[in-house]
Amino acid sequence: MILLNSNFYNRPTLEVARDLLGKKLVRRMDGVELSGIIVETEAYCGAGDSACHAHRGRTERNAVMFGPPGFAYVYFTYGMHYLLNLVTEEEGNPCAVLLRSIEPLSGLEEMQARRKRHGKELTNGPAKLCQALGIDKSFNGWDVTRGDTLWVENRQNERPSIVLSTPRIGIEYARKKDREAHWRFLLKP
DNA sequence: CTCTCGATGTTCT
DNA sequence: GAACATCGAGAGG
């Protein structure tokens, strides 16, 4: 297991968002390993990005983004969903990468039980993967560089894949320039 | 397959 | 009081 450390996250957010593709997200739960390959991410690039939660300054909700890199920023939205981000760049620069989709590797049965779905519908969305992996607000501020309970690691046999980029999803509220930036990254199927 | 719409509660104005 | 980095059901093609 080659754990991604703080140096990995302490880099420009666009690079981290691209580089997280193909990595393995692992959630250890009651001795069982639930995991999947990260196949879709979005970069949220700090105070100057009008789509980023930190754009209007620090609040109780987004405080973790202002902290050091390598921590989980988990928030609750639409009255029922959790979304998982990983904080990037140096402390005080509030940036993060949203994990939008993973391809399940292990713990399929546990994911199916949580999701009450199967096949493609297991983890192909930011709230879906949180539900499948049992990630809720208690993980907000979790250190993902310790390799405990929730972390990201390099994968053996990581095949080269083509990376596609598009505008980000669900940010109609942002300024035109930020709406149109190709800051969503995905592995070509 | 695509599109529309309601759910549901925290956060921010 | 409005908005929300979403999802899934249901209707229609």
mmCIF file of C-alpha atoms (C1' of nucleotides) in Angstrom:
data_model
loop_
_atom_site.group_PDB
_atom_site.id
_atom_site.type_symbol
_atom_site.label_atom_id
_atom_site.label_comp_id
_atom_site.label_asym_id
_atom_site.label_seq_id
_atom_site.Cartn_x
_atom_site.Cartn_y
_atom_site.Cartn_z
ATOM 1 C CA MET A 1 0.000 0.000 0.000
ATOM 2 C CA ILE A 2 1.471 3.321 -1.079
ATOM 3 C CA LEU A 3 -0.398 6.021 0.785
ATOM 4 C CA LEU A 4 -0.669 9.457 -0.774
ATOM 5 C CA ASN A 5 0.986 11.884 1.653
ATOM 6 C CA SER A 6 0.743 15.558 2.399
ATOM 7 C CA ASN A 7 3.150 16.474 -0.412
ATOM 8 C CA PHE A 8 0.729 15.012 -2.937
ATOM 9 C CA TYR A 9 -2.081 17.314 -1.814
ATOM 10 C CA ASN A 10 0.124 20.360 -1.249
ATOM 11 C CA ARG A 11 0.235 21.262 -4.951
ATOM 12 C CA PRO A 12 -1.837 23.268 -7.449
ATOM 13 C CA THR A 13 -5.424 22.038 -7.196
ATOM 14 C CA LEU A 14 -5.823 21.401 -10.922
ATOM 15 C CA GLU A 15 -2.810 19.069 -10.832
ATOM 16 C CA VAL A 16 -4.092 17.227 -7.789
ATOM 17 C CA ALA A 17 -7.551 16.843 -9.344
ATOM 18 C CA ARG A 18 -6.021 15.286 -12.467
ATOM 19 C CA ASP A 19 -3.583 13.125 -10.544
ATOM 20 C CA LEU A 20 -6.253 11.696 -8.247
ATOM 21 C CA LEU A 21 -7.779 9.973 -11.271
ATOM 22 C CA GLY A 22 -6.831 6.306 -11.267
ATOM 23 C CA LYS A 23 -5.955 6.346 -7.553
ATOM 24 C CA LYS A 24 -7.670 4.068 -5.062
ATOM 25 C CA LEU A 25 -10.040 5.493 -2.451
ATOM 26 C CA VAL A 26 -10.276 3.221 0.559
ATOM 27 C CA ARG A 27 -12.763 3.203 3.422
ATOM 28 C CA ARG A 28 -12.105 0.701 6.169
ATOM 29 C CA MET A 29 -15.278 -0.107 8.026
ATOM 30 C CA ASP A 30 -15.648 -2.726 10.756
ATOM 31 C CA GLY A 31 -12.570 -4.525 9.436
ATOM 32 C CA VAL A 32 -13.905 -4.597 5.875
ATOM 33 C CA GLU A 33 -12.244 -2.653 3.086
ATOM 34 C CA LEU A 34 -14.580 -0.767 0.770
ATOM 35 C CA SER A 35 -12.663 0.721 -2.132
ATOM 36 C CA GLY A 36 -12.836 2.039 -5.659
ATOM 37 C CA ILE A 37 -10.848 3.739 -8.386
ATOM 38 C CA ILE A 38 -11.367 7.473 -8.608
ATOM 39 C CA VAL A 39 -12.647 8.198 -12.120
ATOM 40 C CA GLU A 40 -14.123 11.703 -11.852
ATOM 41 C CA THR A 41 -13.073 14.810 -9.895
ATOM 42 C CA GLU A 42 -13.626 18.553 -9.815
ATOM 43 C CA ALA A 43 -11.216 21.288 -8.718
ATOM 44 C CA TYR A 44 -12.417 24.136 -6.508
ATOM 45 C CA CYS A 45 -9.729 26.755 -6.583
ATOM 46 C CA GLY A 46 -9.963 28.999 -3.569
ATOM 47 C CA ALA A 47 -11.126 32.524 -2.856
ATOM 48 C CA GLY A 48 -10.932 33.653 -6.473
ATOM 49 C CA ASP A 49 -13.168 30.848 -7.748
ATOM 50 C CA SER A 50 -16.797 31.957 -7.530
ATOM 51 C CA ALA A 51 -17.948 28.320 -7.573
ATOM 52 C CA CYS A 52 -15.866 27.483 -4.490
ATOM 53 C CA HIS A 53 -17.496 27.493 -1.066
ATOM 54 C CA ALA A 54 -14.571 29.560 0.211
ATOM 55 C CA HIS A 55 -15.278 32.365 -2.253
ATOM 56 C CA ARG A 56 -17.181 34.413 0.342
ATOM 57 C CA GLY A 57 -14.691 33.826 3.100
ATOM 58 C CA ARG A 58 -14.349 31.464 5.957
ATOM 59 C CA THR A 59 -17.435 30.097 7.678
ATOM 60 C CA GLU A 60 -18.076 27.286 10.098
ATOM 61 C CA ARG A 61 -18.986 24.967 7.227
ATOM 62 C CA ASN A 62 -15.956 25.576 4.996
ATOM 63 C CA ALA A 63 -13.346 26.041 7.752
ATOM 64 C CA VAL A 64 -11.537 22.795 6.895
ATOM 65 C CA MET A 65 -10.686 24.123 3.427
ATOM 66 C CA PHE A 66 -8.641 26.865 5.078
ATOM 67 C CA GLY A 67 -6.585 24.328 6.974
ATOM 68 C CA PRO A 68 -3.640 22.204 5.805
ATOM 69 C CA PRO A 69 -3.817 19.912 2.742
ATOM 70 C CA GLY A 70 -4.616 16.225 3.005
ATOM 71 C CA PHE A 71 -7.793 16.538 5.047
ATOM 72 C CA ALA A 72 -11.346 15.634 4.092
ATOM 73 C CA TYR A 73 -13.901 18.407 3.639
ATOM 74 C CA VAL A 74 -17.317 16.783 3.908
ATOM 75 C CA TYR A 75 -20.489 18.833 3.778
ATOM 76 C CA PHE A 76 -24.218 18.213 3.721
ATOM 77 C CA THR A 77 -26.396 19.548 0.914
ATOM 78 C CA TYR A 78 -29.893 19.366 -0.575
ATOM 79 C CA GLY A 79 -31.211 18.228 2.763
ATOM 80 C CA MET A 80 -30.015 14.664 2.340
ATOM 81 C CA HIS A 81 -26.623 14.279 0.674
ATOM 82 C CA TYR A 82 -22.989 14.314 1.786
ATOM 83 C CA LEU A 83 -20.161 15.257 -0.586
ATOM 84 C CA LEU A 84 -16.487 14.396 -0.117
ATOM 85 C CA ASN A 85 -13.628 16.752 -0.964
ATOM 86 C CA LEU A 86 -9.899 16.533 -0.305
ATOM 87 C CA VAL A 87 -8.194 19.770 0.741
ATOM 88 C CA THR A 88 -5.280 20.911 -1.422
ATOM 89 C CA GLU A 89 -2.557 23.591 -1.475
ATOM 90 C CA GLU A 90 -0.894 25.237 1.485
ATOM 91 C CA GLU A 91 -2.646 26.065 4.725
ATOM 92 C CA GLY A 92 -4.673 29.257 4.438
ATOM 93 C CA ASN A 93 -5.345 28.797 0.702
ATOM 94 C CA PRO A 94 -8.866 27.326 0.723
ATOM 95 C CA CYS A 95 -8.866 24.859 -2.196
ATOM 96 C CA ALA A 96 -10.168 21.311 -2.546
ATOM 97 C CA VAL A 97 -10.958 18.523 -4.990
ATOM 98 C CA LEU A 98 -14.483 17.091 -5.080
ATOM 99 C CA LEU A 99 -14.615 13.341 -5.640
ATOM 100 C CA ARG A 100 -17.502 12.780 -8.041
ATOM 101 C CA SER A 101 -17.292 9.145 -9.071
ATOM 102 C CA ILE A 102 -15.426 5.947 -8.290
ATOM 103 C CA GLU A 103 -15.406 2.524 -9.895
ATOM 104 C CA PRO A 104 -15.961 -0.083 -7.150
ATOM 105 C CA LEU A 105 -13.078 -2.473 -6.436
ATOM 106 C CA SER A 106 -13.899 -4.178 -3.148
ATOM 107 C CA GLY A 107 -16.701 -4.325 -0.635
ATOM 108 C CA LEU A 108 -19.378 -4.520 -3.326
ATOM 109 C CA GLU A 109 -21.890 -6.267 -1.106
ATOM 110 C CA GLU A 110 -21.574 -3.700 1.674
ATOM 111 C CA MET A 111 -21.987 -0.895 -0.857
ATOM 112 C CA GLN A 112 -25.059 -2.512 -2.355
ATOM 113 C CA ALA A 113 -26.618 -2.885 1.086
ATOM 114 C CA ARG A 114 -26.066 0.808 1.838
ATOM 115 C CA ARG A 115 -27.143 2.038 -1.554
ATOM 116 C CA LYS A 116 -30.026 -0.345 -2.159
ATOM 117 C CA ARG A 117 -28.804 -0.259 -5.747
ATOM 118 C CA HIS A 118 -26.323 -2.252 -7.766
ATOM 119 C CA GLY A 119 -24.164 -2.114 -10.882
ATOM 120 C CA LYS A 120 -23.371 1.288 -12.275
ATOM 121 C CA GLU A 121 -25.631 3.062 -9.779
ATOM 122 C CA LEU A 122 -23.404 2.126 -6.838
ATOM 123 C CA THR A 123 -20.844 4.956 -6.800
ATOM 124 C CA ASN A 124 -21.256 7.033 -9.978
ATOM 125 C CA GLY A 125 -22.028 10.330 -8.271
ATOM 126 C CA PRO A 126 -20.582 12.476 -5.480
ATOM 127 C CA ALA A 127 -23.417 11.759 -3.032
ATOM 128 C CA LYS A 128 -23.757 8.153 -4.180
ATOM 129 C CA LEU A 129 -20.149 7.300 -3.373
ATOM 130 C CA CYS A 130 -20.478 8.862 0.062
ATOM 131 C CA GLN A 131 -23.542 6.775 0.779
ATOM 132 C CA ALA A 132 -21.873 3.620 -0.552
ATOM 133 C CA LEU A 133 -18.773 4.156 1.598
ATOM 134 C CA GLY A 134 -20.613 5.355 4.685
ATOM 135 C CA ILE A 135 -19.042 8.816 4.624
ATOM 136 C CA ASP A 136 -20.935 11.457 6.569
ATOM 137 C CA LYS A 137 -20.171 14.696 8.369
ATOM 138 C CA SER A 138 -18.192 12.878 11.035
ATOM 139 C CA PHE A 139 -15.417 12.666 8.417
ATOM 140 C CA ASN A 140 -15.232 16.426 8.021
ATOM 141 C CA GLY A 141 -11.659 17.299 9.029
ATOM 142 C CA TRP A 142 -10.434 13.711 8.779
ATOM 143 C CA ASP A 143 -6.720 13.344 8.001
ATOM 144 C CA VAL A 144 -6.572 11.137 4.897
ATOM 145 C CA THR A 145 -2.755 10.973 4.944
ATOM 146 C CA ARG A 146 -2.646 8.742 8.016
ATOM 147 C CA GLY A 147 -3.972 5.630 6.281
ATOM 148 C CA ASP A 148 -6.625 5.090 8.901
ATOM 149 C CA THR A 149 -10.320 4.479 8.145
ATOM 150 C CA LEU A 150 -10.339 6.717 5.045
ATOM 151 C CA TRP A 151 -7.426 7.336 2.724
ATOM 152 C CA VAL A 152 -6.179 7.358 -0.893
ATOM 153 C CA GLU A 153 -3.379 5.160 -2.215
ATOM 154 C CA ASN A 154 -1.520 4.453 -5.407
ATOM 155 C CA ARG A 155 -2.763 1.447 -7.290
ATOM 156 C CA GLN A 156 -0.682 -1.415 -8.579
ATOM 157 C CA ASN A 157 -1.135 -1.948 -12.296
ATOM 158 C CA GLU A 158 -2.304 1.600 -12.758
ATOM 159 C CA ARG A 159 -2.858 1.682 -16.473
ATOM 160 C CA PRO A 160 -2.309 4.853 -18.463
ATOM 161 C CA SER A 161 -5.669 6.344 -19.346
ATOM 162 C CA ILE A 162 -6.865 9.329 -21.293
ATOM 163 C CA VAL A 163 -8.044 12.231 -19.136
ATOM 164 C CA LEU A 164 -10.991 14.290 -20.342
ATOM 165 C CA SER A 165 -11.969 17.691 -18.949
ATOM 166 C CA THR A 166 -15.259 19.603 -19.024
ATOM 167 C CA PRO A 167 -16.934 22.439 -17.136
ATOM 168 C CA ARG A 168 -18.010 21.579 -13.610
ATOM 169 C CA ILE A 169 -21.481 20.265 -12.773
ATOM 170 C CA GLY A 170 -24.163 22.111 -10.836
ATOM 171 C CA ILE A 171 -22.534 25.528 -10.461
ATOM 172 C CA GLU A 172 -24.926 27.734 -12.409
ATOM 173 C CA TYR A 173 -24.566 30.297 -9.639
ATOM 174 C CA ALA A 174 -20.902 30.957 -10.485
ATOM 175 C CA ARG A 175 -19.476 33.687 -12.691
ATOM 176 C CA LYS A 176 -19.312 32.904 -16.404
ATOM 177 C CA LYS A 177 -15.548 32.548 -16.396
ATOM 178 C CA ASP A 178 -15.662 30.023 -13.564
ATOM 179 C CA ARG A 179 -18.727 28.219 -14.962
ATOM 180 C CA GLU A 180 -16.937 27.634 -18.216
ATOM 181 C CA ALA A 181 -13.534 26.612 -16.863
ATOM 182 C CA HIS A 182 -12.737 22.988 -17.672
ATOM 183 C CA TRP A 183 -12.085 22.001 -14.079
ATOM 184 C CA ARG A 184 -13.949 18.699 -14.090
ATOM 185 C CA PHE A 185 -11.693 15.753 -14.896
ATOM 186 C CA LEU A 186 -12.622 12.190 -15.781
ATOM 187 C CA LEU A 187 -10.969 9.087 -17.100
ATOM 188 C CA LYS A 188 -12.107 8.237 -20.595
ATOM 189 C CA PRO A 189 -14.203 5.048 -20.275
ATOM 190 C "C1'" DC B 1 -33.085 6.405 -23.643
ATOM 191 C "C1'" DT B 2 -34.227 11.718 -22.008
ATOM 192 C "C1'" DC B 3 -36.423 15.148 -19.378
ATOM 193 C "C1'" DT B 4 -38.792 17.210 -15.357
ATOM 194 C "C1'" DC B 5 -39.639 17.722 -10.720
ATOM 195 C "C1'" DG B 6 -40.000 16.931 -5.682
ATOM 196 C "C1'" DA B 7 -37.494 15.649 -1.495
ATOM 197 C "C1'" DT B 8 -35.398 17.607 2.670
ATOM 198 C "C1'" DG B 9 -32.640 20.322 6.192
ATOM 199 C "C1'" DT B 10 -28.359 23.035 6.787
ATOM 200 C "C1'" DT B 11 -26.208 27.235 5.683
ATOM 201 C "C1'" DC B 12 -26.094 31.835 4.494
ATOM 202 C "C1'" DT B 13 -28.364 36.481 3.445
ATOM 203 C "C1'" DG C 1 -36.582 33.143 3.294
ATOM 204 C "C1'" DA C 2 -33.685 31.414 -0.497
ATOM 205 C "C1'" DA C 3 -30.249 28.589 -2.180
ATOM 206 C "C1'" DC C 4 -28.054 24.386 -2.535
ATOM 207 C "C1'" DA C 5 -20.805 21.225 -5.840
ATOM 208 C "C1'" DT C 6 -27.748 15.803 -5.893
ATOM 209 C "C1'" DC C 7 -30.588 11.869 -6.562
ATOM 210 C "C1'" DG C 8 -34.297 8.973 -8.077
ATOM 211 C "C1'" DA C 9 -39.111 8.387 -9.516
ATOM 212 C "C1'" DG C 10 -42.088 8.908 -13.091
ATOM 213 C "C1'" DA C 11 -43.590 10.344 -17.639
ATOM 214 C "C1'" DG C 12 -42.845 10.353 -22.350
ATOM 215 C "C1'" DG C 13 -40.240 8.968 -26.875
#
